[in-house]
Coordinates of C-alpha atoms in Angstrom, one line a residue:
M7 CA -56.9 -11.5 25.5
K8 CA -53.4 -12.2 25.3
W9 CA -50.9 -9.5 24.5
R10 CA -48.1 -10.4 22.5
K11 CA -44.5 -8.9 23.0
K12 CA -43.1 -6.2 21.3
P13 CA -40.1 -6.4 18.8
M14 CA -37.7 -4.6 20.0
R15 CA -37.3 -1.3 17.3
L16 CA -34.3 -2.6 15.2
Q17 CA -32.6 1.6 16.2
T18 CA -32.6 0.1 20.3
A19 CA -31.5 -3.2 19.1
I20 CA -28.5 -1.9 17.6
A21 CA -28.0 0.8 19.8
L22 CA -27.7 -1.7 22.9
L23 CA -26.0 -3.6 20.9
A24 CA -23.4 -2.1 19.7
C25 CA -23.0 0.5 23.5
V26 CA -22.3 -3.7 25.2
V27 CA -19.3 -4.5 22.3
V28 CA -17.7 -1.4 23.0
L29 CA -18.3 -0.9 26.6
L30 CA -16.5 -5.4 26.5
A31 CA -14.1 -4.4 24.0
L32 CA -12.1 -1.6 25.2
T33 CA -12.5 -3.1 29.2
V34 CA -10.7 -6.6 28.5
T35 CA -8.4 -4.6 26.0
G36 CA -7.8 -2.3 28.8
V37 CA -7.2 -4.3 31.3
L38 CA -5.1 -6.8 28.9
I39 CA -3.3 -3.4 27.8
G40 CA -2.9 -2.5 31.5
K41 CA -1.5 -5.5 33.0
E42 CA 1.6 -6.2 29.6
V43 CA 2.5 -1.8 30.2
A44 CA 3.0 -2.9 34.2
A45 CA 4.9 -5.9 33.6
K46 CA 6.4 -4.7 31.0
T47 CA 7.8 -1.4 33.1
E48 CA 8.5 -4.2 35.7
A49 CA 10.8 -5.9 32.9
D50 CA 12.7 -3.1 31.8
L51 CA 13.1 -1.4 35.0
A52 CA 14.8 -4.6 36.1
N53 CA 16.6 -4.6 32.6
E54 CA 18.1 -1.0 33.3
A55 CA 18.4 -2.5 36.7
Q56 CA 20.7 -5.3 35.7
A57 CA 22.0 -2.6 32.7
T58 CA 24.0 -1.0 35.9
S59 CA 25.1 -3.7 37.8
R60 CA 27.0 -4.7 34.3
I61 CA 28.7 -1.8 34.0
V62 CA 29.9 -0.5 37.7
A63 CA 31.4 -4.4 37.6
Q64 CA 33.3 -4.2 34.5
S65 CA 34.4 -1.1 35.9
P66 CA 38.3 -0.1 35.5
T67 CA 37.8 2.0 38.7
V68 CA 36.7 -0.8 40.7
I69 CA 38.2 -4.1 39.8
E70 CA 41.4 -1.6 40.7
A71 CA 39.9 -0.4 43.6
M72 CA 38.9 -3.8 45.1
T73 CA 41.9 -5.7 44.2
G74 CA 44.4 -2.7 45.5
K75 CA 46.1 -1.1 42.7
R76 CA 44.1 2.1 44.1
D77 CA 41.8 4.1 46.8
E78 CA 38.1 2.0 47.5
A79 CA 36.9 5.3 48.5
E80 CA 36.5 6.1 45.1
I81 CA 34.3 3.2 44.8
Q82 CA 32.2 5.0 46.4
T83 CA 32.5 8.2 44.2
L84 CA 31.7 5.7 40.9
A85 CA 29.0 4.1 42.2
E86 CA 27.1 7.6 43.2
N87 CA 28.1 9.4 40.3
V88 CA 26.4 6.4 38.7
R89 CA 23.4 6.0 40.9
E90 CA 22.3 9.2 40.3
A91 CA 22.7 9.7 36.2
T92 CA 19.7 6.1 36.4
C93 CA 16.9 5.5 38.0
V94 CA 18.1 3.1 40.5
Q95 CA 18.1 4.1 44.1
Y96 CA 21.7 2.3 45.6
I97 CA 25.0 0.7 44.2
V98 CA 26.4 -1.4 46.6
V99 CA 30.0 -2.8 45.2
M100 CA 31.2 -5.4 48.5
D101 CA 33.8 -8.0 48.5
M102 CA 34.0 -11.4 49.3
N103 CA 33.0 -10.6 52.2
G104 CA 29.6 -9.5 52.2
I105 CA 31.3 -5.9 53.9
R106 CA 29.9 -2.9 52.2
K107 CA 32.8 -1.0 49.9
S108 CA 29.9 2.2 49.2
H109 CA 26.0 2.9 49.7
P110 CA 23.9 5.8 49.8
D111 CA 24.2 6.6 53.6
E112 CA 28.3 6.6 53.4
E113 CA 27.9 5.6 57.8
K114 CA 26.8 2.4 55.8
I115 CA 30.4 1.9 54.7
G116 CA 32.0 -1.1 55.9
K117 CA 29.3 -2.7 57.4
R118 CA 28.1 -6.2 56.2
F119 CA 25.2 -6.7 52.9
V120 CA 22.0 -6.7 54.7
G121 CA 19.0 -8.5 53.0
K122 CA 20.2 -12.7 53.1
D123 CA 20.2 -12.7 49.5
E124 CA 23.5 -12.4 48.7
K125 CA 25.6 -15.6 48.8
D126 CA 24.8 -16.8 45.2
V127 CA 26.7 -13.8 43.6
L128 CA 30.0 -14.1 46.2
Q129 CA 29.8 -17.9 44.1
G130 CA 29.9 -16.2 40.5
K131 CA 26.4 -16.2 39.8
E132 CA 24.2 -12.8 38.1
Y133 CA 20.7 -13.0 39.0
L134 CA 17.2 -10.5 40.9
S135 CA 15.8 -10.8 43.9
V136 CA 13.5 -9.0 46.0
A137 CA 14.8 -8.2 49.7
E138 CA 14.5 -6.0 52.4
G139 CA 17.4 -3.7 53.0
T140 CA 18.4 -0.7 55.5
L141 CA 17.0 1.1 53.2
G142 CA 13.3 -0.5 52.4
T143 CA 12.4 -3.6 50.2
A144 CA 13.9 -3.8 46.7
M145 CA 14.6 -5.6 43.4
R146 CA 17.8 -5.7 43.7
A147 CA 20.4 -7.2 40.2
F148 CA 24.0 -8.6 41.4
V149 CA 26.2 -8.7 39.5
P150 CA 30.2 -10.4 40.6
I151 CA 33.4 -8.4 39.9
R152 CA 36.3 -10.2 38.3
D153 CA 39.9 -9.2 38.0
E154 CA 42.0 -9.6 34.4
D155 CA 42.6 -13.0 35.2
G156 CA 39.1 -13.7 36.1
K157 CA 39.5 -14.3 39.9
Q158 CA 36.1 -13.4 41.3
V159 CA 37.2 -10.4 43.8
G160 CA 33.6 -9.0 44.8
A161 CA 30.1 -8.2 43.9
V162 CA 27.7 -5.7 43.3
A163 CA 24.6 -5.2 44.3
V164 CA 21.8 -2.8 42.5
G165 CA 19.0 -1.3 43.8
I166 CA 15.6 -0.2 42.9
L167 CA 12.7 0.3 45.6
M168 CA 9.9 -1.5 45.4
N169 CA 8.0 1.7 45.6
H170 CA 9.4 3.5 42.5
I171 CA 8.2 0.7 41.1
R172 CA 5.3 0.6 41.6
E173 CA 4.7 4.3 41.4
A174 CA 6.3 3.9 37.0
V175 CA 3.5 1.3 37.1
I176 CA 1.1 3.2 37.6
E177 CA 2.8 6.2 35.5
S178 CA 2.3 3.9 32.9
T179 CA -1.0 3.0 32.9
F180 CA -2.5 6.0 33.6
I181 CA -2.8 7.4 29.9
I182 CA -3.8 4.0 29.0
Y183 CA -7.0 3.7 31.7
T184 CA -8.1 7.7 31.0
G185 CA -7.7 6.7 27.2
I186 CA -10.3 4.0 27.6
G187 CA -12.0 5.8 30.0
V188 CA -12.1 8.8 26.9
G189 CA -13.1 6.0 24.2
L190 CA -15.8 4.4 25.9
L191 CA -17.6 7.6 26.0
T192 CA -17.1 8.6 22.6
G193 CA -18.3 4.6 21.6
L194 CA -21.3 4.8 23.8
F195 CA -21.6 8.2 21.7
G196 CA -20.8 6.5 18.4
A197 CA -23.1 3.6 19.0
L198 CA -26.4 6.0 18.6
L199 CA -24.9 7.7 15.6
L200 CA -24.6 4.5 14.4
A201 CA -28.6 3.0 15.3
R202 CA -29.6 6.5 13.3
K203 CA -27.2 6.1 10.7
I204 CA -28.0 2.4 9.9
K205 CA -32.3 3.2 10.2
R206 CA -32.1 5.3 7.5
V207 CA -30.0 3.5 5.6
L208 CA -32.2 0.9 5.6
F209 CA -35.5 2.9 4.4
G210 CA -36.6 2.5 8.1
L211 CA -37.3 -1.3 7.0
E212 CA -37.8 -4.1 10.0
P213 CA -36.0 -6.8 10.6
Y214 CA -38.5 -9.2 9.0
E215 CA -38.6 -7.0 6.3
I216 CA -35.7 -6.6 4.9
A217 CA -35.0 -11.3 5.6
G218 CA -37.8 -11.9 3.1
L219 CA -36.5 -9.1 0.4
L220 CA -33.2 -10.5 0.7
E221 CA -35.2 -14.5 0.4
E222 CA -36.7 -13.4 -2.9
R223 CA -34.1 -12.0 -4.2
T224 CA -31.6 -14.3 -3.4
A225 CA -33.6 -16.9 -4.7
M226 CA -33.8 -15.8 -7.8
L227 CA -30.0 -15.5 -8.4
E228 CA -29.3 -18.3 -7.0
S229 CA -31.8 -20.4 -9.3
V230 CA -29.3 -19.1 -12.4
R231 CA -26.6 -21.5 -13.7
E232 CA -24.5 -18.3 -15.3
G233 CA -22.3 -16.0 -12.7
I234 CA -23.7 -12.7 -11.6
L235 CA -21.3 -10.3 -10.3
A236 CA -22.7 -6.6 -9.5
V237 CA -20.8 -3.3 -9.2
N238 CA -22.3 0.1 -7.8
R239 CA -22.0 3.8 -9.6
D240 CA -18.5 4.1 -7.6
G241 CA -16.7 0.4 -9.1
N242 CA -17.4 -1.4 -5.7
I243 CA -19.1 -4.9 -6.0
I244 CA -22.3 -5.4 -4.0
M245 CA -22.8 -8.4 -5.5
A246 CA -22.1 -12.0 -6.0
N247 CA -24.0 -15.1 -6.9
A248 CA -23.0 -18.6 -6.2
E249 CA -22.1 -20.0 -9.0
A250 CA -20.3 -16.9 -9.4
S251 CA -18.0 -17.3 -6.2
R252 CA -17.7 -21.4 -7.3
I253 CA -15.9 -19.9 -10.3
F254 CA -14.0 -17.8 -8.9
R255 CA -11.9 -20.6 -5.9
R256 CA -12.2 -22.7 -9.5
A257 CA -9.5 -20.1 -10.8
G258 CA -7.9 -19.6 -7.5
I259 CA -9.6 -16.8 -6.3
V260 CA -10.9 -17.7 -2.1
E261 CA -11.9 -13.9 -1.0
E262 CA -14.8 -12.5 0.0
P263 CA -15.1 -10.3 -3.5
I264 CA -18.3 -8.4 -1.5
G265 CA -17.2 -4.7 -1.0
K266 CA -13.9 -5.0 -3.0
A267 CA -12.9 -2.6 -5.8
V268 CA -14.0 -4.6 -8.8
E269 CA -10.2 -3.7 -10.7
D270 CA -8.7 -4.8 -7.3
F271 CA -11.0 -8.6 -7.7
L272 CA -11.0 -8.6 -11.4
P273 CA -8.3 -6.4 -13.0
R274 CA -9.5 -7.1 -16.5
S275 CA -13.1 -7.5 -15.6
R276 CA -13.4 -4.1 -17.8
L277 CA -16.9 -3.1 -15.8
R278 CA -15.1 0.2 -14.9
R279 CA -14.9 0.9 -18.8
V280 CA -18.9 -0.1 -19.1
L281 CA -19.6 2.4 -16.6
E282 CA -18.3 4.9 -18.0
S283 CA -18.7 3.9 -21.2
Q284 CA -22.7 3.3 -21.1
H285 CA -22.0 0.4 -23.2
A286 CA -22.9 -3.1 -23.2
E287 CA -20.6 -5.6 -24.4
Y288 CA -21.9 -9.2 -25.5
D289 CA -20.1 -12.2 -25.9
Q290 CA -16.6 -11.1 -24.3
E291 CA -13.7 -13.4 -23.0
L292 CA -12.0 -13.3 -20.0
E293 CA -9.6 -15.0 -18.7
L294 CA -9.8 -15.9 -15.2
N295 CA -6.0 -17.2 -13.6
G296 CA -6.2 -20.0 -16.2
L297 CA -9.9 -20.3 -16.8
V298 CA -11.5 -18.8 -19.6
L299 CA -14.8 -17.3 -19.5
V300 CA -17.5 -15.4 -21.7
A301 CA -18.7 -12.7 -20.0
N302 CA -21.7 -10.6 -20.6
R303 CA -21.3 -6.6 -19.9
I304 CA -23.8 -4.6 -18.8
P305 CA -24.8 -1.0 -17.8
V306 CA -27.6 -0.6 -15.5
A307 CA -29.7 2.4 -15.3
V308 CA -32.6 4.1 -13.5
E309 CA -34.2 7.2 -14.0
G310 CA -32.1 7.6 -17.3
Q311 CA -28.7 7.9 -14.7
V312 CA -26.5 4.7 -14.4
V313 CA -26.0 3.5 -11.1
G314 CA -23.7 0.3 -11.8
A315 CA -23.0 -2.5 -13.8
V316 CA -23.9 -6.7 -14.4
A317 CA -21.5 -8.7 -15.3
T318 CA -22.6 -12.2 -15.9
F319 CA -20.2 -15.3 -17.1
R320 CA -20.2 -18.9 -18.0
D321 CA -16.7 -21.0 -17.9
K322 CA -15.4 -22.0 -21.3
T323 CA -12.9 -23.8 -20.6
E324 CA -11.1 -25.9 -17.4
L325 CA -8.1 -26.1 -19.7
K326 CA -6.3 -24.3 -16.6
Q327 CA -6.3 -24.2 -12.5
L328 CA -3.4 -22.5 -11.7
A329 CA -3.6 -19.4 -9.6
E330 CA -0.9 -17.6 -11.6
Q331 CA -1.7 -13.7 -11.4
L332 CA -0.9 -14.8 -7.4
T333 CA 2.4 -15.7 -7.9
G334 CA 4.3 -13.3 -7.7
V335 CA 2.8 -11.8 -5.1
K336 CA 3.3 -14.9 -2.8
L337 CA 7.5 -13.9 -3.7
Y338 CA 6.7 -10.3 -3.0
A339 CA 5.2 -10.9 0.4
D340 CA 8.4 -13.8 1.3
A341 CA 10.6 -11.4 0.4
L342 CA 9.4 -8.7 2.3
R343 CA 9.4 -10.8 5.6
A344 CA 12.5 -11.8 5.2
K345 CA 14.3 -7.9 4.7
T346 CA 11.3 -7.1 7.6
H347 CA 13.4 -10.1 10.0
E348 CA 16.9 -9.4 8.9
F349 CA 15.9 -5.5 9.3
M350 CA 14.2 -6.4 13.4
N351 CA 17.8 -8.7 14.0
Q352 CA 20.0 -5.5 12.8
L353 CA 17.6 -3.1 15.2
H354 CA 17.9 -5.6 18.4
V355 CA 22.2 -5.7 18.0
I356 CA 22.2 -2.0 17.8
L357 CA 20.0 -1.1 20.8
G358 CA 21.6 -3.7 22.3
M359 CA 25.3 -1.9 21.9
A360 CA 23.5 1.2 22.4
H361 CA 21.9 0.4 25.2
M362 CA 25.2 -0.9 26.9
G363 CA 27.0 2.4 26.0
K364 CA 29.6 0.2 23.4
Q365 CA 29.4 3.0 20.6
D366 CA 33.3 1.8 19.2
E367 CA 31.4 -1.2 18.3
L368 CA 27.9 0.0 17.9
A369 CA 29.1 2.2 14.5
S370 CA 31.5 -0.7 13.4
Y371 CA 28.9 -2.6 13.0
I372 CA 26.4 -0.2 11.8
R373 CA 29.8 0.5 9.1
R374 CA 29.5 -3.0 8.3
I375 CA 25.7 -3.0 7.5
T376 CA 25.6 0.1 5.6
N377 CA 28.6 -1.0 3.2
N378 CA 26.6 -4.5 2.3
Q379 CA 24.2 -2.6 2.1
Q380 CA 24.9 -0.2 -0.4
M381 CA 27.2 -2.7 -1.9
E382 CA 24.0 -4.9 -2.7
I383 CA 22.3 -1.6 -3.8
G384 CA 24.8 -0.4 -5.8
T385 CA 25.3 -3.7 -7.8
V386 CA 21.2 -4.0 -8.6
S387 CA 20.6 -0.2 -9.3
R388 CA 23.5 -0.5 -11.5
L389 CA 22.1 -4.1 -13.6
V390 CA 18.8 -3.8 -13.5
Q391 CA 16.3 -0.4 -13.6
N392 CA 12.8 -0.8 -12.8
P393 CA 12.5 -0.3 -9.8
I394 CA 10.2 -2.9 -8.6
L395 CA 12.5 -5.9 -9.6
A396 CA 15.3 -4.0 -7.9
G397 CA 13.6 -4.1 -4.9
F398 CA 12.4 -7.9 -5.5
L399 CA 16.4 -8.6 -6.0
L400 CA 17.1 -6.7 -3.7
S401 CA 15.2 -8.4 -1.2
K402 CA 16.6 -11.8 -2.4
W403 CA 20.4 -11.5 -0.6
S404 CA 18.0 -11.0 2.6
I405 CA 16.4 -14.2 2.4
A406 CA 19.7 -15.7 1.4
R407 CA 21.5 -14.6 4.1
E408 CA 18.9 -15.5 6.1
R409 CA 19.5 -19.5 4.8
G410 CA 23.5 -18.9 4.5
V411 CA 23.6 -19.1 1.7
Q412 CA 26.0 -17.2 -1.2
L413 CA 24.1 -15.1 -3.7
E414 CA 25.9 -12.9 -6.6
I415 CA 24.1 -11.2 -8.5
T416 CA 26.1 -10.0 -11.5
G417 CA 25.7 -9.2 -15.3
V418 CA 27.1 -6.9 -18.3
H419 CA 24.5 -5.1 -19.6
P420 CA 21.9 -3.7 -17.4
L421 CA 18.6 -4.4 -18.6
P422 CA 15.9 -1.9 -20.4
R423 CA 13.4 0.2 -17.4
L424 CA 10.2 -2.6 -18.7
E425 CA 7.8 -0.7 -18.9
E426 CA 5.3 -3.2 -18.9
P427 CA 3.4 -4.2 -15.6
E428 CA 2.8 -7.5 -17.9
M429 CA 7.0 -7.9 -18.8
V430 CA 7.8 -7.2 -14.7
H431 CA 5.1 -9.7 -13.3
E432 CA 6.1 -12.5 -15.5
L433 CA 10.4 -12.4 -14.3
V434 CA 9.2 -11.7 -11.1
T435 CA 7.5 -14.8 -11.3
I436 CA 10.8 -16.7 -13.7
L437 CA 13.3 -15.5 -11.6
G438 CA 11.5 -16.0 -8.7
N439 CA 10.9 -19.6 -8.7
L440 CA 14.1 -20.3 -9.9
I441 CA 16.8 -18.4 -7.2
E442 CA 13.5 -20.6 -5.0
N443 CA 14.1 -24.0 -6.1
S444 CA 18.4 -23.4 -6.2
F445 CA 17.6 -22.3 -2.6
E446 CA 16.4 -24.9 -1.8
A447 CA 18.9 -27.6 -3.9
V448 CA 22.0 -26.2 -2.0
E449 CA 20.1 -26.4 1.5
G450 CA 20.3 -29.9 0.1
S451 CA 23.0 -30.3 -0.4
E452 CA 26.5 -31.4 2.0
S453 CA 28.8 -28.4 0.5
K454 CA 30.2 -26.5 3.3
T455 CA 30.0 -23.3 0.9
K456 CA 26.1 -22.7 -0.5
K457 CA 26.7 -20.5 -3.6
L458 CA 23.9 -19.6 -6.6
Q459 CA 25.0 -17.5 -9.0
V460 CA 22.3 -14.8 -11.0
F461 CA 22.8 -13.7 -14.0
L462 CA 21.2 -10.4 -16.4
G463 CA 21.6 -9.3 -19.1
Y464 CA 20.2 -7.5 -22.2
D465 CA 22.2 -7.0 -25.5
G466 CA 19.0 -4.8 -27.5
E467 CA 17.1 -7.9 -28.7
K468 CA 16.9 -9.7 -26.0
L469 CA 16.6 -10.3 -22.4
T470 CA 19.4 -13.5 -20.8
L471 CA 19.2 -14.8 -17.2
S472 CA 20.4 -17.4 -15.7
V473 CA 20.3 -19.2 -12.4
E474 CA 23.3 -20.9 -11.2
D475 CA 23.7 -23.3 -8.3
N476 CA 26.3 -25.7 -6.7
G477 CA 23.3 -27.3 -5.0
V478 CA 23.0 -31.3 -5.3
G479 CA 22.2 -31.1 -9.0
I480 CA 19.6 -32.8 -11.8
L481 CA 19.2 -37.1 -12.7
K482 CA 19.3 -36.9 -16.9
D483 CA 16.4 -38.6 -16.3
Q484 CA 14.4 -36.1 -14.6
Q485 CA 16.0 -33.2 -16.4
E486 CA 12.4 -33.0 -18.6
A487 CA 9.9 -34.0 -16.0
I488 CA 10.8 -31.1 -13.9
F489 CA 8.9 -29.1 -15.6
N490 CA 5.5 -31.3 -15.8
K491 CA 2.4 -29.5 -12.9
G492 CA 3.4 -31.0 -9.6
Y493 CA 6.0 -32.9 -10.8
S494 CA 8.5 -32.9 -7.1
S495 CA 11.0 -34.8 -5.5
K496 CA 10.0 -32.7 -2.0
G497 CA 6.0 -33.4 -1.1
D498 CA 3.0 -33.3 -1.6
D499 CA 1.7 -29.5 -2.6
R500 CA 5.0 -29.3 -4.5
G501 CA 6.7 -29.4 -7.7
Y502 CA 4.3 -26.1 -9.2
G503 CA 7.3 -23.1 -9.6
L504 CA 9.2 -24.8 -11.8
H505 CA 5.9 -25.2 -14.1
L506 CA 5.6 -21.7 -13.4
V507 CA 9.0 -20.4 -14.9
R508 CA 7.7 -22.6 -18.6
A509 CA 4.9 -21.1 -18.6
S510 CA 6.3 -17.4 -18.2
V511 CA 8.6 -18.2 -20.7
E512 CA 6.2 -19.5 -23.0
R513 CA 4.4 -16.9 -23.2
L514 CA 7.1 -14.7 -23.6
G515 CA 8.2 -16.0 -26.8
G516 CA 11.0 -17.4 -25.2
N517 CA 13.5 -20.9 -24.3
L518 CA 14.0 -22.4 -21.5
A519 CA 17.4 -24.8 -20.8
V520 CA 19.1 -26.8 -18.2
T521 CA 22.4 -27.9 -17.9
S522 CA 23.1 -30.0 -14.6
D523 CA 25.5 -31.9 -12.9
E524 CA 26.4 -33.8 -9.7
G525 CA 27.0 -30.2 -7.7
M526 CA 26.4 -27.9 -10.1
T527 CA 23.3 -26.6 -12.0
R528 CA 21.8 -23.7 -14.4
F529 CA 18.9 -22.4 -15.9
S530 CA 19.2 -20.3 -18.8
V531 CA 16.3 -18.0 -19.7
E532 CA 16.0 -16.4 -23.7
L533 CA 13.0 -14.0 -24.1
P534 CA 13.1 -12.4 -26.9
Y535 CA 12.3 -7.7 -25.7
C536 CA 12.7 -4.7 -27.8
E537 CA 12.3 -1.2 -25.6
M538 CA 9.3 0.8 -26.4
G539 CA 10.0 2.9 -29.1
E540 CA 12.5 0.7 -30.4
K541 CA 11.6 -1.8 -33.9
P542 CA 12.2 -5.1 -32.7

């Protein structure tokens, strides 16, 4: 009689797998982080040694003492004061013959430097070295001492003992490994709880039973030629068939819908409204990123309680394929990246100045960037009341500085508050693409000074926008073609920005004009607009 091996229960398999994954993940992560922290600690100590060496080498007291203008005993006093205020173990000042002028052990002052690694610094080089000296093996930072005329008169060696470095590394990594140990125990306990929870959620079904149910459901859903989208009672998407995914891809939506809130994934789906009203909607048009769909939305009830809703839809037209709704998001992301990059650069400069103790230069630098920021914020806040549009324009200043372009934003009358999100999105699309187009135009010009001017205005009945640059210009026979979809002189996958601008202007019922000569191009936009509460 043959005995078939009993398959492992789902609960047991999940618990074992989760335990193994947690163990491997934490172990690998711990090792990698530990190495990174150790390397970072050593690098920080090396930087500390180098910074201390430079401070001592540039000290007027040391320079004057080495050139005979001060008593050499002052070198020892200064070196010991600096050593006690830092994490280094010794600071040795030596003359051009390698004779010590300072040392933690005063008996060694006047004797030759030990270690045989000082030759290069006496030839004017600055470097790090690991060698054994009178106090033991140490990492040493060498910096030459130069007088006011740039002539080398000695050198400084700052040392951190390797035992001290090892202790610092152990101290830095101890907390990490302790946390990993606690995380491992927590993960193992959580894995057991997760396995039991999953088993309950699956109603006690084993994998082969679940597979059979899924195959039957999938076969039914994939056999229809309409897109099907289902949400639960919380409005989260729980199912989308292959036809729905195909329609989403045609509309430029490639992200996975399962698990997302339906209003975030499809803002105009109206499924949330169907859930709340519990009334079906039939044969309603749905515009999705240029695709026009005919949709039916039906609430799903179980035992008289609404537990979700289903939308079925089919393509009515293939007039558009551009995902215009995503354009504004891309512009926001580019602007945020530039702002973040600029901010990090400023932080690095501030950190470097603070680390080197250059307080006056640091204060001047902070005042300069603060004044620039206040000027930009003042200009934009005077002209733009909508916070989204104002923040977007401020970030364009960061992009302009990053690209080496002089950006000027002017206006006569401030824009209204622009309470309508759709209007703000269209303005971001228009201004963002026009400014980006001008950036590319000035970058392609031979002008030493690259300028870009943005004008904003409002007279109570219409918005006026213009973007002018001193770039290469646009030929007259191209001034109409540049708005065609896909038209570009910059290569493939380009030529959509100005097309989107014209589409947005037309949707808002406005006018778009371009004026261009050699060395100057201006795009002008007029949009009818009355603030809410005013008569048009």
